[in-house]
mmCIF file of C-alpha atoms in Angstrom:
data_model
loop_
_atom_site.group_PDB
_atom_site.id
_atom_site.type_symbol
_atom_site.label_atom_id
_atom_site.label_comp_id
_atom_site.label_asym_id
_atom_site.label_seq_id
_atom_site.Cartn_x
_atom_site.Cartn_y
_atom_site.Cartn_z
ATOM 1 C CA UNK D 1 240.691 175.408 156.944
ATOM 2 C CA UNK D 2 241.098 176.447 153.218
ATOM 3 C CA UNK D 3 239.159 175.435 150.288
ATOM 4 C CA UNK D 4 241.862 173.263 149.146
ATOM 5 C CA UNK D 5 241.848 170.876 152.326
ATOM 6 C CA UNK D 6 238.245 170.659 151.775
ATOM 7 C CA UNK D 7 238.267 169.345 148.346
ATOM 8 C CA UNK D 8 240.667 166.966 149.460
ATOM 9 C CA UNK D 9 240.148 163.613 148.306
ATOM 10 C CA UNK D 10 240.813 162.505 151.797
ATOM 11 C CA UNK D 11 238.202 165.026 153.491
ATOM 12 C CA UNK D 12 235.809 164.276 151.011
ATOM 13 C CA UNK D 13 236.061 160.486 151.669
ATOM 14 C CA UNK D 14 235.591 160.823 155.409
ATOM 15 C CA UNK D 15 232.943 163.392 155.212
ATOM 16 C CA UNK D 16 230.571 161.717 152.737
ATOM 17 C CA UNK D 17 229.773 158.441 155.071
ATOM 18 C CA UNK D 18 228.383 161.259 157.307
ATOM 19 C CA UNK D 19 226.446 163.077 155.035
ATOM 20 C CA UNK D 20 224.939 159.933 153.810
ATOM 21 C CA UNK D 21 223.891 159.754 157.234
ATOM 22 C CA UNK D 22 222.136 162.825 157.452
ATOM 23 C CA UNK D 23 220.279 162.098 154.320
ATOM 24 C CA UNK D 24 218.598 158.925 155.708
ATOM 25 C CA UNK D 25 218.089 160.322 158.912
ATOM 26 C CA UNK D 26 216.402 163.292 156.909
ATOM 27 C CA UNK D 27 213.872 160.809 154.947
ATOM 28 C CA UNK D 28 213.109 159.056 157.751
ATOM 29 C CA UNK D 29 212.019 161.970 160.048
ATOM 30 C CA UNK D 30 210.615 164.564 156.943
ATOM 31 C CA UNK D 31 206.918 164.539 156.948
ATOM 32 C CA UNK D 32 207.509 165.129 152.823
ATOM 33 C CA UNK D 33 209.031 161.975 152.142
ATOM 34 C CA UNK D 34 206.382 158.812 153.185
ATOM 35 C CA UNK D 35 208.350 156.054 154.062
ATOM 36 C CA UNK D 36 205.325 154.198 155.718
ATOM 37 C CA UNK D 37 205.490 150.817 153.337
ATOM 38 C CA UNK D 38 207.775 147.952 154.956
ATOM 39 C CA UNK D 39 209.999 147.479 151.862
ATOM 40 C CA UNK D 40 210.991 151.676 151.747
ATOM 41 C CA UNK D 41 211.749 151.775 155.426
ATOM 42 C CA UNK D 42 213.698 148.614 155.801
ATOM 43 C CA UNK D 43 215.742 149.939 152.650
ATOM 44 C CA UNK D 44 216.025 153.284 154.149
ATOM 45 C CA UNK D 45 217.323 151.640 157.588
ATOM 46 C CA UNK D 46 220.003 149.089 156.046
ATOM 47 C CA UNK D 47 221.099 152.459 153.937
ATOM 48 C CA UNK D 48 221.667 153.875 157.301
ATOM 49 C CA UNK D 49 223.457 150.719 158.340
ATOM 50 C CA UNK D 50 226.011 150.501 156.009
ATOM 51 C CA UNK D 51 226.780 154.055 155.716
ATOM 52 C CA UNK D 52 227.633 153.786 159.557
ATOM 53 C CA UNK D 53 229.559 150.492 158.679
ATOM 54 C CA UNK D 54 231.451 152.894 156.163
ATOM 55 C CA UNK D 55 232.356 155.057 159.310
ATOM 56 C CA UNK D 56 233.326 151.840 161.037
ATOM 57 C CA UNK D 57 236.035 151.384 158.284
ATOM 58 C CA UNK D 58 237.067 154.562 158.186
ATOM 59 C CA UNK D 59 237.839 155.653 162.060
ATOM 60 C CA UNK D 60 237.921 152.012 163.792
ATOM 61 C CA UNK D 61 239.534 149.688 161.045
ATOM 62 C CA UNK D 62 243.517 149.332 161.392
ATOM 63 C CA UNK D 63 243.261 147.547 157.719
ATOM 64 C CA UNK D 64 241.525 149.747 155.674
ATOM 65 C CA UNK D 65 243.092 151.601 153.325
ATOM 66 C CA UNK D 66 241.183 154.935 151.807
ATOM 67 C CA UNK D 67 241.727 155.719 148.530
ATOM 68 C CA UNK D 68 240.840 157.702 145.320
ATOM 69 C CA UNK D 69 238.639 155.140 144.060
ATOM 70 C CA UNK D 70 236.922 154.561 147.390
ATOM 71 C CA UNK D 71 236.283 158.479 147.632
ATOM 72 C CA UNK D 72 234.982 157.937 143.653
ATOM 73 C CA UNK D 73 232.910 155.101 144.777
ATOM 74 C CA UNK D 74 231.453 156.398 147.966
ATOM 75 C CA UNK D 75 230.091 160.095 146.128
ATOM 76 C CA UNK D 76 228.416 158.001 143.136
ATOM 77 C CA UNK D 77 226.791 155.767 146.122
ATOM 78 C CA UNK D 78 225.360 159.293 147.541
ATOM 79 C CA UNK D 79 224.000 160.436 144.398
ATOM 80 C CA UNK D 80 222.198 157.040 143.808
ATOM 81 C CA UNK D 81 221.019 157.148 147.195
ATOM 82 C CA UNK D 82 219.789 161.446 146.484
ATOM 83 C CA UNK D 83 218.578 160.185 143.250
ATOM 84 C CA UNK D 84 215.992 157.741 145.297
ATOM 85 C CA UNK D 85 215.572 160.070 148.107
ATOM 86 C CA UNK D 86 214.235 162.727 145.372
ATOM 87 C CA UNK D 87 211.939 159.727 143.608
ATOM 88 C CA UNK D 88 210.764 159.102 146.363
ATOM 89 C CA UNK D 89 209.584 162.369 147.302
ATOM 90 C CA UNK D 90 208.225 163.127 144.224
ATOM 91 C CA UNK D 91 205.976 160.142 144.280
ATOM 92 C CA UNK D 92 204.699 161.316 147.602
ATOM 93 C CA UNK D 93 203.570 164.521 146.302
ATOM 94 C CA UNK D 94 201.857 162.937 143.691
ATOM 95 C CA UNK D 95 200.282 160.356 145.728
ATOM 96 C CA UNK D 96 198.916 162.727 148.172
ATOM 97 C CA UNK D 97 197.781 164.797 144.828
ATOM 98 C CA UNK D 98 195.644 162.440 143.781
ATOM 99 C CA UNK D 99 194.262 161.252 146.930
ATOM 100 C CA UNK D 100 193.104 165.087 147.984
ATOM 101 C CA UNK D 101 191.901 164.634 144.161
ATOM 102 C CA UNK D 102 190.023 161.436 144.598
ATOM 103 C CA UNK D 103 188.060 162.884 147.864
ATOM 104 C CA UNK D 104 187.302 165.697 145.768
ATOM 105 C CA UNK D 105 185.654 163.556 142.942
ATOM 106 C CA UNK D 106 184.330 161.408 145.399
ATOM 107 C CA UNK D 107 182.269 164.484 147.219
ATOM 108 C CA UNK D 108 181.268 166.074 143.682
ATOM 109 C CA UNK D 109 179.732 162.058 142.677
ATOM 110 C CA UNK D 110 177.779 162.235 146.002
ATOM 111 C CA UNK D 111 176.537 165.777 144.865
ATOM 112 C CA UNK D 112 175.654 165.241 141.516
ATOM 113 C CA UNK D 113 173.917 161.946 142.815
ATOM 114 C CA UNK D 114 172.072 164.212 145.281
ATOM 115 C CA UNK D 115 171.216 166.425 142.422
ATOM 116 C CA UNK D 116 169.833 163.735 140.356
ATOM 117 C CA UNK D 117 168.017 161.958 142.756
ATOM 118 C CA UNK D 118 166.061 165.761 143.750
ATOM 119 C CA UNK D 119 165.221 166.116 140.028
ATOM 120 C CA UNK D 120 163.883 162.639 139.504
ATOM 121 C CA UNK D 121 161.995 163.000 142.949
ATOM 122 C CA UNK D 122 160.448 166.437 141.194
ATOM 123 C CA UNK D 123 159.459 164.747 137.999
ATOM 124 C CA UNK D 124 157.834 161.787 139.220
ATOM 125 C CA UNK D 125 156.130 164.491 141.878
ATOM 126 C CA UNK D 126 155.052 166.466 138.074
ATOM 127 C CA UNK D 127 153.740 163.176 136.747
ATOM 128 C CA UNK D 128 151.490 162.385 139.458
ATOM 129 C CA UNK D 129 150.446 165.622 139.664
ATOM 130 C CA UNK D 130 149.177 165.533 135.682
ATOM 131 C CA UNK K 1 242.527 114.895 219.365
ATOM 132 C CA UNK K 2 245.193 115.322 216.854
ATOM 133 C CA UNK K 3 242.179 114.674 214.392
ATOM 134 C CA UNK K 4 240.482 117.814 215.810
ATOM 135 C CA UNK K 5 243.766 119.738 215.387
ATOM 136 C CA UNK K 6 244.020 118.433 211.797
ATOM 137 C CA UNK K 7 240.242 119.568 211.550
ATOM 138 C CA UNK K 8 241.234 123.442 212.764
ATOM 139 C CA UNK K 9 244.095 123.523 210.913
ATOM 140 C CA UNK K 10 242.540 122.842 207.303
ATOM 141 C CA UNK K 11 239.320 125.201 208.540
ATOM 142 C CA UNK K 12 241.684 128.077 209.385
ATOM 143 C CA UNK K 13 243.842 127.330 206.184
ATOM 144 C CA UNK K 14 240.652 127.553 204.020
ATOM 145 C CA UNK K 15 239.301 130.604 206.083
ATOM 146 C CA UNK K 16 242.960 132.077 205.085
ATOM 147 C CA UNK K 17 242.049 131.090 201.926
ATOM 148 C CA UNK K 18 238.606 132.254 201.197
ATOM 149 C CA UNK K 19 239.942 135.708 202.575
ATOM 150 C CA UNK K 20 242.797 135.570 200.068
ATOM 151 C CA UNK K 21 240.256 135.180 197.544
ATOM 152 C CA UNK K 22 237.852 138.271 198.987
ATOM 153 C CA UNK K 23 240.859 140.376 198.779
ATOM 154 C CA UNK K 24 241.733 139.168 195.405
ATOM 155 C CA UNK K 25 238.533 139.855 194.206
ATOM 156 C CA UNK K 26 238.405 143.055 196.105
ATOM 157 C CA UNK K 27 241.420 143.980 194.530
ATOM 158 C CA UNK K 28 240.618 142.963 190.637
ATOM 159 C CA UNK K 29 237.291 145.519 191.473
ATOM 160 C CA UNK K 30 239.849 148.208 192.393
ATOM 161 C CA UNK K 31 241.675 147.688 188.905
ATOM 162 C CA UNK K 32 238.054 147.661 187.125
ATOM 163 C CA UNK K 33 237.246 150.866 188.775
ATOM 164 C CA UNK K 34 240.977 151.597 188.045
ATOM 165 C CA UNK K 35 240.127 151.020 184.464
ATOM 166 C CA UNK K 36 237.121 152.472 183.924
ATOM 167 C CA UNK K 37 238.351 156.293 185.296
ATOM 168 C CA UNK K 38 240.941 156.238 182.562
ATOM 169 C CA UNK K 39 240.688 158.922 180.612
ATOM 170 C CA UNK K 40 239.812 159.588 177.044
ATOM 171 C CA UNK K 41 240.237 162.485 174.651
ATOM 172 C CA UNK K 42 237.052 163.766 173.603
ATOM 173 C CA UNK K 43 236.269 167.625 172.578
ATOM 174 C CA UNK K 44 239.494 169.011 173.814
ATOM 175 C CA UNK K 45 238.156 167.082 177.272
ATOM 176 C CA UNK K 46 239.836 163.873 179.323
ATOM 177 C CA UNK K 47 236.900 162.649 179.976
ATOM 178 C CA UNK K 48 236.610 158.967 181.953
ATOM 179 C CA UNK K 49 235.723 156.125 179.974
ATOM 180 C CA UNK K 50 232.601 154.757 182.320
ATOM 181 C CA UNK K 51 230.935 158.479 181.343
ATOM 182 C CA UNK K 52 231.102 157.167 177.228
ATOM 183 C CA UNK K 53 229.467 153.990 178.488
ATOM 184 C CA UNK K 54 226.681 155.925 180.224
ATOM 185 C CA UNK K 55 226.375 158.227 176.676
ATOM 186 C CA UNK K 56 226.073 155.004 174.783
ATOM 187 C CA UNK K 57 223.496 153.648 177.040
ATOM 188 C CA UNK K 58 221.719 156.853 177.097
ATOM 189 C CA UNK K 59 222.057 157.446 173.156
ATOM 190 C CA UNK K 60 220.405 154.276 172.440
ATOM 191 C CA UNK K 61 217.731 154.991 175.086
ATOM 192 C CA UNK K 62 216.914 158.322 172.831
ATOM 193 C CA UNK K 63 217.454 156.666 169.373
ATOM 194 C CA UNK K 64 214.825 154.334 170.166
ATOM 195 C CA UNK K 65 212.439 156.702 171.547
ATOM 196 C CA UNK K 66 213.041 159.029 168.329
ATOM 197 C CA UNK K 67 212.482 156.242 166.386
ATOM 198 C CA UNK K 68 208.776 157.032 167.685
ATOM 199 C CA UNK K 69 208.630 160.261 165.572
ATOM 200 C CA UNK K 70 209.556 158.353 161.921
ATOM 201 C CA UNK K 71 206.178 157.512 159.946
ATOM 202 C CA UNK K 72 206.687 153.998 160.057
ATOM 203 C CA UNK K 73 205.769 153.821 163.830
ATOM 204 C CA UNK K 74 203.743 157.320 163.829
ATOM 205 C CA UNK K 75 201.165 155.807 161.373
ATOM 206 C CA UNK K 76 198.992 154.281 163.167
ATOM 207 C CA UNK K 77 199.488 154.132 166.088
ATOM 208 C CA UNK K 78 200.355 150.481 167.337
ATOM 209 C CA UNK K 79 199.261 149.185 170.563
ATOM 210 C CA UNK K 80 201.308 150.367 173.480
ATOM 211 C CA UNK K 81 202.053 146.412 174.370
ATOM 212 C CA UNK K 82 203.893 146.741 171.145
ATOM 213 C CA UNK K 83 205.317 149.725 170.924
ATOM 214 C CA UNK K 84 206.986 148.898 174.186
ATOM 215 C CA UNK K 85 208.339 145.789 172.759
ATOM 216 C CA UNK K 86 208.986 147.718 169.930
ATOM 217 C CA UNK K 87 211.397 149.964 171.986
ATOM 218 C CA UNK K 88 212.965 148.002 174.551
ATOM 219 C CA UNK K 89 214.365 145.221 171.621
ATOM 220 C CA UNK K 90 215.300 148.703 169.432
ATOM 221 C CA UNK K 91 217.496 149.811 172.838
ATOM 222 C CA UNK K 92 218.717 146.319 173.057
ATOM 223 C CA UNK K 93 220.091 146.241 169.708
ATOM 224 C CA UNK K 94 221.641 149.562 170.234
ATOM 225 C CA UNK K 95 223.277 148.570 173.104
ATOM 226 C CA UNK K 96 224.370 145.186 171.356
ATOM 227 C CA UNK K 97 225.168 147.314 168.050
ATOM 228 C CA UNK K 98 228.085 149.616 169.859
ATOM 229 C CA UNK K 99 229.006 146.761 172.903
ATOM 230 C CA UNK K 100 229.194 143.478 171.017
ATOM 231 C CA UNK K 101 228.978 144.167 166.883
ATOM 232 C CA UNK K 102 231.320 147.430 166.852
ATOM 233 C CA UNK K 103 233.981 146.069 169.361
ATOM 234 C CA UNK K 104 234.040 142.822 167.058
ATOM 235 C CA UNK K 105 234.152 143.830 163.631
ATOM 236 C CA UNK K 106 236.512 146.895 164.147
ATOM 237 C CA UNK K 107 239.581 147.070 165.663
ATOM 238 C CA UNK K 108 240.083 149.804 167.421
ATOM 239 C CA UNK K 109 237.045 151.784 167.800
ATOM 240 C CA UNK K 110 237.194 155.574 169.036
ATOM 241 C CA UNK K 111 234.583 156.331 171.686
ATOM 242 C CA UNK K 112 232.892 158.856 169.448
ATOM 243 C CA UNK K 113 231.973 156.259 166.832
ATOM 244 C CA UNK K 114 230.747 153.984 169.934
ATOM 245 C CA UNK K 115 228.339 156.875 170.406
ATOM 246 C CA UNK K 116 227.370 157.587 166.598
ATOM 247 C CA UNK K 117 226.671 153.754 166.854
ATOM 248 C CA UNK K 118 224.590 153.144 169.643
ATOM 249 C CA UNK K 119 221.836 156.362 168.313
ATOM 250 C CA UNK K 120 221.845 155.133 164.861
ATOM 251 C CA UNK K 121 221.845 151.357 165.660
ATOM 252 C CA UNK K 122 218.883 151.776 168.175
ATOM 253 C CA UNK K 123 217.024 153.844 165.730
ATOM 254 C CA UNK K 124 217.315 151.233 162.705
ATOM 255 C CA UNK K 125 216.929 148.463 165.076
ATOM 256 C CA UNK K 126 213.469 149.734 166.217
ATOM 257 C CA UNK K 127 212.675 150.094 162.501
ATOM 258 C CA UNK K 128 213.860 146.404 161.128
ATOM 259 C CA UNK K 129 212.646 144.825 164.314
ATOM 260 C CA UNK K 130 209.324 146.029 163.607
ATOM 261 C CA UNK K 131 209.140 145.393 160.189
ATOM 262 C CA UNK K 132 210.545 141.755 160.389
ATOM 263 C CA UNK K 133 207.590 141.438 163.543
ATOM 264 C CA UNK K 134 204.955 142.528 160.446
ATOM 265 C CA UNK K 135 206.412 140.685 157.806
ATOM 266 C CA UNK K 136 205.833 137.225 160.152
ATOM 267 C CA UNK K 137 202.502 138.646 161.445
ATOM 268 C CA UNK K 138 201.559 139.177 157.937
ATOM 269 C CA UNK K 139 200.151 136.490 156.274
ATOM 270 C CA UNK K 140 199.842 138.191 153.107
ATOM 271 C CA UNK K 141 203.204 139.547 153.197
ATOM 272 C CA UNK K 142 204.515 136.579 153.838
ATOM 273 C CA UNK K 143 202.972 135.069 151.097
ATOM 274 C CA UNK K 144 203.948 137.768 148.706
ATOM 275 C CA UNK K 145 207.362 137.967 149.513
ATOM 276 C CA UNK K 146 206.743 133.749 148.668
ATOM 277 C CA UNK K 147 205.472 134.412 145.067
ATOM 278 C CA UNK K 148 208.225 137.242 144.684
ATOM 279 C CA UNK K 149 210.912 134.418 145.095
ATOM 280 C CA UNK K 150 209.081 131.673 143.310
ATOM 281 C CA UNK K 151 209.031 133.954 140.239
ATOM 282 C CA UNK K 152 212.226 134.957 140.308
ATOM 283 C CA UNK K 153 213.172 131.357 140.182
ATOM 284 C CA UNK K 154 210.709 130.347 137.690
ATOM 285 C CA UNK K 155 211.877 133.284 135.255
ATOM 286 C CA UNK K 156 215.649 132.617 136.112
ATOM 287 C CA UNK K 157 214.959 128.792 135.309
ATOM 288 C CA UNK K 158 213.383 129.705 131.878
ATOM 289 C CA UNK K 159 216.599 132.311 130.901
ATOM 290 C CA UNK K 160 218.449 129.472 131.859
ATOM 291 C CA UNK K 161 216.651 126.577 129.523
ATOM 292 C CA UNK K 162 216.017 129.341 126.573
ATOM 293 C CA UNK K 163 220.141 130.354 126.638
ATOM 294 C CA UNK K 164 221.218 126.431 126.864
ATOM 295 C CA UNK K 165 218.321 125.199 124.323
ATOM 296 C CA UNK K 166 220.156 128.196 121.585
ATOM 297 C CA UNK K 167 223.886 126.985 122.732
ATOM 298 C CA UNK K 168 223.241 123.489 121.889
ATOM 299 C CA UNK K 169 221.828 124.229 118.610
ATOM 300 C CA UNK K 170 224.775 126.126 117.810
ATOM 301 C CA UNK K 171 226.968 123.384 118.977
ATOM 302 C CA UNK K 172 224.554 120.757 116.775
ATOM 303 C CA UNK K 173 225.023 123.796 113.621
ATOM 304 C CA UNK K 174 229.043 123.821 114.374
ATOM 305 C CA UNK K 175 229.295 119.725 114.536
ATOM 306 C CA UNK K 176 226.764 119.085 111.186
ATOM 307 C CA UNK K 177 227.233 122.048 109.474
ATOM 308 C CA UNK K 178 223.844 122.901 109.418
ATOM 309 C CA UNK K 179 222.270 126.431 109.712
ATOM 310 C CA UNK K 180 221.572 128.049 112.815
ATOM 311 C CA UNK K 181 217.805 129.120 113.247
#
């Protein structure tokens, strides 16, 4: 198979449905991407859905027709959903930043309040003591 | 006694009958089975068509077990009541997904895509059947989703009386000839 019957309009039509397939199937199963919350995972699973509807139309439907806009239409439909998948995992990574932040803030407040709690313990102990 | 003749003759004619139907049956079994050992191409292979039908049945049993492994049902843990239900209806609507839906909606679907259809259908099925379970479980969700709609409304209603309020004073402006504010 040459280069030129891969960049077929025709290949690339057929192969993108599949791709698109990978890409949910790779969000849902990554441990990078969190897809935990009801609204992300239902979105993630109709995406799935109608990218294996797309296959539908493509090897079982007698009346479908490909053609050069439905190859143009289908890639820009991939980026959009790439363009999510990568928002997506950048707000996990920056979720689970400031969470691992938070517990670190959280254990340096219960130190410092240890800290001041010892010092006011050792004045009062110096004012009883004059 | 010609009665009890009469009486032999019909239970001997429906015997011959009932038989006739056995055999018919019989017979409609040995075109099923006729049927289902046809052969279809797959991966340079003639394979027979009751082996896809095991696949599919098979594929949906795995897509809704490795549906168990996506973070939606890894975290936390539901009850194992649940996640059973959780399963079985996910393997149902895989099996409903490339039997019923696919067959339906597509005309002539090749036994590959009947595969492709039952994993992937039994995986998002597990997925949307759970979440639609939570979303009625929920409460809070529920009312959420609630507010969600009655703002949209509310805001859509307001677009609608701010656009028609400004097109009637323009129609007022054009009619008078006053100015437009």
């Amino acid at each position: 198979m040459s280069i030129y019957t891969l960049l077929d309009w025709r290949f690339i039509n057929l192969a993108v449905p599949f791709i698109g397939l990978i890409s949910c199937a790779y969000l849902f199963f990554s441990r990078k991407t969190c897809t935990k919350r009801v609204g992300v995972s239902t979105a993630v699973a109709l995406s799935l859905m109608f990218w294996l509807m797309l296959t539908w139309a493509d090897w079982g439907s007698l009346s479908f027709v490909a053609s050069y806009q439905t190859m143009w239409a289908r890639v820009i439909l991939l980026v959009i959903s790439l363009l999510i998948a990568y928002e997506l995992r950048y707000y996990t990574r920056l979720s689970r930043f400031l969470r691992a932040k938070n517990n670190q803030l959280q254990l340096e407040k219960k130190q410092l309040h240890a800290i001041i709690h010892r010092l006011e313990t050792q004045l009062t102990h110096k004012d009883e003591s004059k | 006694m010609p009665h009890r003749i009469e009486a032999a003759k019909a239970t001997v004619t429906s015997l011959a009958g009932n038989g006739a139907n056995i055999v018919a049956v019989a017979s409609a079994a040995t075109g099923l089975t006729q049927q289902l050992n046809q052969t279809h191409p797959f991966l340079y292979l003639d394979l027979p068509i009751w082996l896809f039908f095991a696949a599919a049945v098979i594929l949906s049993m795995m897509g809704s077990l490795v549906s168990l492994f996506v973070d939606l049902m890894a975290t936390p843990p539901p009850s194992p009541a649940r996640l059973a239900i959780n399963l079985v209806l996910g393997f149902l609507t895989g099996i409903i997904g490339a039997f019923v839906i696919l067959p339906s909606v597509t005309a002539a679907p090749p036994m590959p895509l009947l595969l492709l259809t039952a994993l992937s259908m039994s995986l998002l099925g597990t997925v949307i059947v759970r979440n639609i379970g939570e979303v009625l479980r929920s409460a809070e969700l529920w009312q959420s989703i609630k507010t969600i709609i009655k703002d949209v409304i509310i805001e859509a209603l307001e677009v609608a009386k701010k656009i028609a309020i400004e097109r009637w004073k323009l129609f007022l402006a054009l009619i008078f000839g006053g100015h437009s504010k």
